[in-house]
CSV table of C-alpha atoms in Angstrom, one decimal:
chain,number,residue,atom,x,y,z
A,777,UNK,CA,-36.7,4.2,4.3
A,778,UNK,CA,-35.3,7.5,3.0
A,779,UNK,CA,-32.9,6.0,5.8
A,780,UNK,CA,-32.5,2.3,4.2
A,781,UNK,CA,-31.4,4.1,0.9
A,782,UNK,CA,-28.8,6.4,2.9
A,783,UNK,CA,-27.2,3.3,4.3
A,784,UNK,CA,-27.1,1.5,1.1
A,785,UNK,CA,-26.0,4.8,-0.8
A,786,UNK,CA,-23.1,4.8,1.7
A,787,UNK,CA,-22.2,1.2,1.5
A,788,UNK,CA,-21.5,2.0,-2.1
A,789,UNK,CA,-20.0,5.1,-2.1
A,790,UNK,CA,-16.5,4.2,-1.6
A,791,UNK,CA,-16.8,1.9,-4.9
A,792,UNK,CA,-18.4,5.2,-6.5
A,793,UNK,CA,-15.9,7.6,-5.4
A,794,UNK,CA,-12.7,5.4,-6.6
A,795,UNK,CA,-14.3,5.6,-10.4
A,796,UNK,CA,-15.0,9.3,-9.6
A,797,UNK,CA,-11.2,10.4,-8.1
A,798,UNK,CA,-9.2,8.1,-10.7
A,799,UNK,CA,-8.9,11.6,-12.9
A,800,UNK,CA,-5.9,13.5,-14.5
A,801,UNK,CA,-3.3,12.7,-17.5
A,802,UNK,CA,-1.3,9.4,-18.5
A,803,UNK,CA,1.1,8.9,-21.2
A,804,UNK,CA,1.5,5.4,-22.8
A,805,UNK,CA,4.8,4.7,-24.7
A,806,UNK,CA,4.0,1.3,-26.7
A,807,UNK,CA,4.9,-0.6,-29.5
A,808,UNK,CA,1.5,-2.0,-30.0
A,809,UNK,CA,0.2,-1.3,-33.3
A,810,UNK,CA,-1.3,2.2,-33.5
A,811,UNK,CA,-4.9,0.7,-33.9
A,812,UNK,CA,-4.2,-2.2,-31.2
A,813,UNK,CA,-2.7,0.6,-28.5
A,814,UNK,CA,-5.9,2.9,-29.8
A,815,UNK,CA,-8.2,-0.1,-28.8
A,816,UNK,CA,-6.9,-0.5,-25.8
A,817,UNK,CA,-7.2,2.9,-24.5
A,818,UNK,CA,-10.3,3.0,-25.1
A,819,UNK,CA,-11.5,-0.2,-23.4
A,820,UNK,CA,-10.1,1.6,-20.3
A,821,UNK,CA,-11.5,4.7,-20.8
A,822,UNK,CA,-14.9,3.0,-20.8
A,823,UNK,CA,-14.0,1.9,-17.1
A,824,UNK,CA,-12.1,5.4,-16.2
A,825,UNK,CA,-13.8,8.3,-18.5
A,826,UNK,CA,-12.0,10.7,-15.3
A,827,UNK,CA,-8.6,9.5,-17.0
A,828,UNK,CA,-7.7,11.2,-20.1
A,829,UNK,CA,-4.5,8.4,-22.0
A,830,UNK,CA,-2.3,9.8,-24.9
A,831,UNK,CA,0.1,7.4,-26.5
A,832,UNK,CA,3.5,7.5,-27.9
A,833,UNK,CA,3.8,4.2,-30.2
A,834,UNK,CA,7.2,2.7,-32.2
A,835,UNK,CA,9.6,0.1,-32.0
A,836,UNK,CA,10.7,-1.3,-28.5
A,837,UNK,CA,14.1,-0.6,-29.4
A,838,UNK,CA,13.6,3.0,-30.7
A,839,UNK,CA,11.2,3.7,-27.5
A,840,UNK,CA,13.6,2.9,-25.2
A,841,UNK,CA,16.2,5.5,-27.3
A,842,UNK,CA,13.3,8.2,-26.5
A,843,UNK,CA,12.6,7.1,-22.7
A,844,UNK,CA,16.8,7.2,-22.3
A,845,UNK,CA,17.3,10.4,-23.9
A,846,UNK,CA,14.4,11.5,-21.8
A,847,UNK,CA,16.1,10.3,-18.8
A,848,UNK,CA,19.1,11.9,-19.5
A,849,UNK,CA,17.7,15.6,-20.1
A,850,UNK,CA,15.6,14.9,-16.3
A,851,UNK,CA,12.3,15.0,-18.7
A,852,UNK,CA,10.8,11.7,-18.4
A,853,UNK,CA,7.5,12.2,-20.4
A,854,UNK,CA,5.8,8.4,-20.0
A,855,UNK,CA,3.7,7.1,-17.6
A,856,UNK,CA,3.1,3.5,-18.5
A,857,UNK,CA,5.4,1.1,-20.8
A,858,UNK,CA,3.9,-1.6,-22.5
A,859,UNK,CA,6.2,-3.0,-25.4
A,860,UNK,CA,7.3,-5.9,-26.3
A,861,UNK,CA,9.5,-8.2,-24.4
A,862,UNK,CA,10.2,-8.9,-20.5
A,863,UNK,CA,14.8,-8.4,-21.2
A,864,UNK,CA,13.9,-4.6,-21.7
A,865,UNK,CA,11.9,-4.3,-19.0
A,866,UNK,CA,14.6,-6.1,-16.5
A,867,UNK,CA,16.8,-3.4,-17.6
A,868,UNK,CA,15.1,-0.8,-16.3
A,869,UNK,CA,14.0,-2.7,-13.0
A,870,UNK,CA,17.4,-2.9,-12.7
A,871,UNK,CA,18.0,0.8,-13.0
A,872,UNK,CA,15.2,1.2,-10.0
A,873,UNK,CA,13.0,3.1,-13.3
A,874,UNK,CA,9.7,0.6,-12.7
A,875,UNK,CA,7.8,1.7,-9.8
A,876,UNK,CA,6.6,-2.0,-8.5
A,877,UNK,CA,2.3,-2.5,-8.3
A,878,UNK,CA,2.2,-4.5,-4.8
A,879,UNK,CA,-1.3,-4.6,-4.6
A,880,UNK,CA,-1.7,-5.8,-8.2
A,881,UNK,CA,-4.1,-9.5,-8.6
A,882,UNK,CA,-1.8,-11.9,-10.2
A,883,UNK,CA,-3.5,-14.8,-8.8
A,884,UNK,CA,-5.4,-16.3,-11.4
A,885,UNK,CA,-1.4,-16.7,-13.2
A,886,UNK,CA,0.6,-19.0,-13.5
A,887,UNK,CA,4.2,-18.6,-11.5
A,888,UNK,CA,6.7,-16.4,-14.0
A,889,UNK,CA,4.0,-15.1,-15.7
A,890,UNK,CA,5.1,-11.5,-14.3
A,891,UNK,CA,8.0,-9.9,-12.4
A,892,UNK,CA,8.1,-12.0,-8.9
A,893,UNK,CA,8.6,-8.2,-7.3
A,894,UNK,CA,5.0,-6.8,-9.2
A,895,UNK,CA,7.5,-4.1,-11.7
A,896,UNK,CA,6.2,-5.7,-14.8
A,897,UNK,CA,3.0,-7.9,-15.5
A,898,UNK,CA,2.5,-9.8,-19.4
A,899,UNK,CA,-0.1,-9.1,-21.4
A,900,UNK,CA,0.2,-11.6,-24.0
A,901,UNK,CA,1.7,-14.5,-25.5
A,902,UNK,CA,3.5,-13.7,-29.0
A,903,UNK,CA,5.0,-16.5,-29.8
A,904,UNK,CA,8.0,-17.7,-32.4
A,905,UNK,CA,7.2,-21.5,-34.3
A,906,UNK,CA,7.7,-22.2,-37.8
A,907,UNK,CA,6.1,-20.9,-41.0
A,908,UNK,CA,6.3,-22.7,-44.4
A,909,UNK,CA,4.7,-22.1,-48.0
A,910,UNK,CA,2.2,-24.3,-48.9
A,911,UNK,CA,5.0,-25.6,-51.9
A,912,UNK,CA,7.2,-26.7,-49.7
A,913,UNK,CA,8.6,-30.2,-50.0
A,914,UNK,CA,7.5,-31.0,-46.4
A,915,UNK,CA,5.8,-29.7,-43.5
A,916,UNK,CA,8.3,-28.8,-40.3
A,917,UNK,CA,7.5,-30.3,-37.3
A,918,UNK,CA,10.7,-30.3,-35.5
A,919,UNK,CA,13.5,-27.2,-35.2
A,920,UNK,CA,15.8,-30.1,-36.5
A,921,UNK,CA,13.7,-30.0,-39.9
A,922,UNK,CA,15.3,-26.6,-40.7
A,923,UNK,CA,18.7,-27.7,-41.0
A,924,UNK,CA,17.5,-30.5,-42.9
A,925,UNK,CA,19.1,-31.1,-46.7
A,926,UNK,CA,15.2,-30.3,-47.9
A,927,UNK,CA,15.7,-27.1,-46.7
A,928,UNK,CA,18.7,-26.0,-47.8
A,929,UNK,CA,19.1,-22.3,-48.6
A,930,UNK,CA,15.5,-22.2,-48.0
A,931,UNK,CA,15.0,-21.0,-44.4
A,932,UNK,CA,14.8,-17.4,-43.2
A,933,UNK,CA,14.8,-15.7,-39.7
A,934,UNK,CA,14.5,-12.7,-38.3
A,935,UNK,CA,18.0,-11.0,-36.9
A,936,UNK,CA,17.8,-10.9,-33.3
A,937,UNK,CA,20.5,-8.0,-33.6
A,938,UNK,CA,17.7,-6.2,-35.2
A,939,UNK,CA,14.4,-7.8,-33.6
A,940,UNK,CA,13.8,-8.3,-30.0
A,941,UNK,CA,12.0,-11.0,-30.7
A,942,UNK,CA,14.1,-13.1,-32.0
A,943,UNK,CA,16.9,-12.0,-29.6
A,944,UNK,CA,14.9,-14.0,-26.8
A,945,UNK,CA,13.8,-16.2,-29.2
A,946,UNK,CA,17.4,-17.6,-29.9
A,947,UNK,CA,17.8,-17.2,-26.0
A,948,UNK,CA,15.3,-19.2,-25.9
A,949,UNK,CA,16.3,-21.8,-28.4
A,950,UNK,CA,20.0,-22.3,-27.5
A,951,UNK,CA,19.2,-22.7,-23.4
A,952,UNK,CA,16.5,-25.5,-24.0
A,953,UNK,CA,17.7,-27.4,-27.0
A,954,UNK,CA,20.7,-29.9,-26.9
A,955,UNK,CA,23.8,-28.3,-28.5
A,956,UNK,CA,22.9,-24.8,-27.9
A,957,UNK,CA,24.5,-22.5,-29.9
A,958,UNK,CA,25.6,-26.1,-32.3
A,959,UNK,CA,21.9,-25.3,-33.8
A,960,UNK,CA,22.5,-22.0,-35.1
A,961,UNK,CA,25.9,-23.6,-36.4
A,962,UNK,CA,23.8,-26.0,-38.4
A,963,UNK,CA,21.6,-23.6,-39.5
A,964,UNK,CA,24.0,-21.3,-40.7
A,965,UNK,CA,25.6,-24.4,-42.5
A,966,UNK,CA,22.1,-25.1,-44.5
A,967,UNK,CA,22.5,-21.4,-46.2
A,968,UNK,CA,19.6,-20.3,-43.7
A,969,UNK,CA,19.6,-16.3,-43.9
A,970,UNK,CA,19.3,-14.0,-40.9
A,971,UNK,CA,18.1,-10.5,-41.2
A,972,UNK,CA,15.3,-8.1,-41.0
A,973,UNK,CA,12.7,-8.4,-39.0
A,974,UNK,CA,9.6,-10.5,-38.6
A,975,UNK,CA,7.6,-8.3,-41.5
A,976,UNK,CA,10.6,-9.3,-43.9
A,977,UNK,CA,10.3,-13.3,-43.1
A,978,UNK,CA,6.4,-13.3,-43.9
A,979,UNK,CA,7.1,-11.2,-47.0
A,980,UNK,CA,9.6,-13.6,-47.9
A,981,UNK,CA,7.9,-16.9,-47.1
A,982,UNK,CA,4.4,-15.6,-48.6
A,983,UNK,CA,6.0,-14.3,-51.8
A,984,UNK,CA,7.4,-18.0,-52.5
A,985,UNK,CA,11.0,-16.6,-52.3
A,986,UNK,CA,11.8,-18.3,-49.5
A,987,UNK,CA,9.9,-21.9,-48.3
A,988,UNK,CA,10.1,-21.7,-44.5
A,989,UNK,CA,11.1,-19.4,-41.9
A,990,UNK,CA,11.7,-18.7,-37.9
A,991,UNK,CA,8.0,-16.2,-37.3
A,992,UNK,CA,6.1,-14.7,-34.4
A,993,UNK,CA,2.6,-16.7,-34.6
A,994,UNK,CA,-0.1,-13.6,-35.7
A,995,UNK,CA,1.4,-12.5,-38.9
A,996,UNK,CA,1.2,-16.1,-40.6
A,997,UNK,CA,-1.9,-17.3,-39.1
A,998,UNK,CA,-3.3,-13.6,-40.3
A,999,UNK,CA,-2.0,-13.9,-43.7
A,1000,UNK,CA,-4.0,-17.4,-44.5
A,1001,UNK,CA,-6.8,-15.7,-43.0
A,1002,UNK,CA,-6.3,-13.7,-46.1
A,1003,UNK,CA,-6.0,-16.8,-48.6
A,1004,UNK,CA,-1.9,-16.5,-48.6
A,1005,UNK,CA,-0.1,-19.8,-49.4
A,1006,UNK,CA,1.4,-19.9,-45.6
A,1007,UNK,CA,0.6,-21.8,-42.5
A,1008,UNK,CA,2.3,-22.1,-39.6
A,1009,UNK,CA,3.4,-24.7,-36.7
A,1010,UNK,CA,4.4,-24.9,-33.1
A,1011,UNK,CA,7.3,-27.3,-32.9
A,1012,UNK,CA,7.0,-30.5,-30.6
A,1013,UNK,CA,10.0,-29.0,-28.6
A,1014,UNK,CA,8.3,-25.9,-28.0
A,1015,UNK,CA,8.2,-22.1,-28.9
A,1016,UNK,CA,10.0,-18.9,-27.7
A,1017,UNK,CA,7.7,-16.2,-26.7
A,1018,UNK,CA,7.4,-12.4,-25.9
A,1019,UNK,CA,4.9,-11.6,-23.2
A,1020,UNK,CA,4.5,-7.6,-24.4
A,1021,UNK,CA,4.6,-6.4,-20.5
A,1022,UNK,CA,3.1,-3.5,-18.8
A,1023,UNK,CA,4.9,-1.6,-16.6
A,1024,UNK,CA,4.7,1.7,-14.5
A,1025,UNK,CA,7.3,4.1,-14.4
A,1026,UNK,CA,9.0,5.5,-11.4
A,1027,UNK,CA,8.4,8.9,-12.1
A,1028,UNK,CA,5.1,9.1,-13.2
A,1029,UNK,CA,3.2,12.0,-11.9
A,1030,UNK,CA,-0.6,9.8,-11.8
A,1031,UNK,CA,0.1,6.5,-9.5
A,1032,UNK,CA,-3.4,5.4,-9.1
A,1033,UNK,CA,-4.3,6.5,-12.5
A,1034,UNK,CA,-1.7,4.1,-13.8
A,1035,UNK,CA,-2.0,1.0,-11.3
A,1036,UNK,CA,-5.4,1.0,-13.0
A,1037,UNK,CA,-4.3,1.2,-16.1
A,1038,UNK,CA,-2.3,-1.8,-15.2
A,1039,UNK,CA,-5.2,-3.6,-13.5
A,1040,UNK,CA,-6.9,-3.4,-16.3
A,1041,UNK,CA,-4.6,-4.6,-19.3
A,1042,UNK,CA,-4.4,-7.8,-16.8
A,1043,UNK,CA,-7.7,-8.5,-15.6
A,1044,UNK,CA,-9.8,-11.2,-17.1
A,1045,UNK,CA,-11.7,-8.3,-19.3
A,1046,UNK,CA,-8.6,-6.6,-20.8
A,1047,UNK,CA,-7.4,-10.2,-22.0
A,1048,UNK,CA,-10.5,-11.0,-23.6
A,1049,UNK,CA,-9.5,-7.5,-25.2
A,1050,UNK,CA,-6.1,-8.8,-26.3
A,1051,UNK,CA,-8.2,-11.9,-27.8
A,1052,UNK,CA,-10.1,-9.6,-29.6
A,1053,UNK,CA,-6.8,-8.2,-31.3
A,1054,UNK,CA,-6.4,-12.1,-32.5
A,1055,UNK,CA,-3.9,-12.6,-29.8
A,1056,UNK,CA,-2.8,-15.3,-27.3
A,1057,UNK,CA,-3.8,-13.6,-24.0
A,1058,UNK,CA,-1.2,-13.9,-21.0
A,1059,UNK,CA,-4.4,-15.2,-18.7
A,1060,UNK,CA,-5.1,-19.0,-18.6
A,1061,UNK,CA,-9.0,-18.9,-18.6
A,1062,UNK,CA,-9.1,-16.7,-21.9
A,1063,UNK,CA,-9.3,-18.4,-25.1
A,1064,UNK,CA,-7.2,-18.6,-28.0
A,1065,UNK,CA,-8.1,-16.9,-31.6
A,1066,UNK,CA,-9.2,-18.9,-34.5
A,1067,UNK,CA,-6.7,-20.5,-36.3
A,1068,UNK,CA,-4.6,-21.6,-33.0
A,1069,UNK,CA,-4.5,-25.1,-31.7
A,1070,UNK,CA,-5.9,-25.4,-27.9
A,1071,UNK,CA,-3.6,-23.9,-25.3
A,1072,UNK,CA,-2.5,-27.3,-23.9
A,1073,UNK,CA,-1.4,-27.7,-27.6
A,1074,UNK,CA,0.7,-25.2,-27.1
A,1075,UNK,CA,4.7,-26.2,-25.2
A,1076,UNK,CA,6.1,-22.7,-24.2
A,1077,UNK,CA,9.7,-23.5,-23.3
A,1078,UNK,CA,11.1,-22.0,-20.0
A,1079,UNK,CA,12.7,-18.6,-20.0
A,1080,UNK,CA,14.7,-16.8,-17.9
A,1081,UNK,CA,14.6,-12.3,-18.3
A,1082,UNK,CA,17.1,-11.7,-16.1
A,1083,UNK,CA,19.7,-13.7,-17.1
A,1084,UNK,CA,18.7,-13.1,-20.7
A,1085,UNK,CA,19.8,-9.5,-20.4
A,1086,UNK,CA,22.6,-10.6,-18.8
A,1087,UNK,CA,23.9,-12.6,-21.8
A,1088,UNK,CA,22.6,-9.9,-24.3
A,1089,UNK,CA,25.8,-9.0,-25.6
A,1090,UNK,CA,27.0,-12.4,-25.7
A,1091,UNK,CA,24.2,-13.6,-27.2
A,1092,UNK,CA,24.4,-10.8,-30.2
A,1093,UNK,CA,28.1,-11.5,-30.5
A,1094,UNK,CA,27.9,-14.9,-31.0
A,1095,UNK,CA,25.0,-14.8,-33.2
A,1096,UNK,CA,26.9,-12.5,-35.4
A,1097,UNK,CA,29.9,-14.6,-35.6
A,1098,UNK,CA,27.9,-17.7,-36.6
A,1099,UNK,CA,26.2,-15.4,-39.4
A,1100,UNK,CA,29.2,-13.1,-40.0
A,1101,UNK,CA,27.1,-9.7,-39.3
């Protein structure tokens, strides 16, 4: 009997050892809201209590500026990045700043969700569609509806010059809609206002200052649940999406724990946490939050992060020229 028990313990020893061996510190740089970041860390620590995780939170441009200053000083502090968009990750990958996680299990995900070389991994789908005030004269169903005479002077959008999601949105629309940048020319001709970020768009539409706008999905959906006079639609042509990717920095001092953090985020359990936080999980088998249509009713337009990185300056310049910014 003792031998049987000993054999069983030895058989499980690698599993126990793996959990026990993960220890030390991790520093996460993230653009997640503070509450989401803490929930993510707490869920990871429940599985790996030996790892101490601290985080620094700011918008992606500010996180990147901080990181670049640390690179310049030769003292990068972060082990992990969990930020808004894949274009930023592509830039860091191109600079050889990211550590590939070759053994990450991405078998449940469709091709294109993660970096093919496994330097970064999508954790969510934060789409940009159309929000409108319930007092608006019509319900938009197409991106073209924002150029209608009835919407003249009533459209607001975040600027790609100040919002990473808006820059990806512009690259996606111009890469998929017929006429490319002609669409933004038509918006400008119709009196659309471009400036600020998604939060500014939300306030403007919910407050009735403007009646239509481009905005990330979760903001108006959550605001509607609180009773605000706002609705959100996924246009028939499709939506753009930022994917809040996670990546390991090449300078990490704790690569095993960093890999475990990535593994947790892209696991079914980690993806269900994204759902609980009110986001569309990147994992195709995870349900959508309340207030969203079914997953198959949301069409995400194709997007090439590497191409968007190459075109970043050109896209910003073209937008600024159109809107006089």
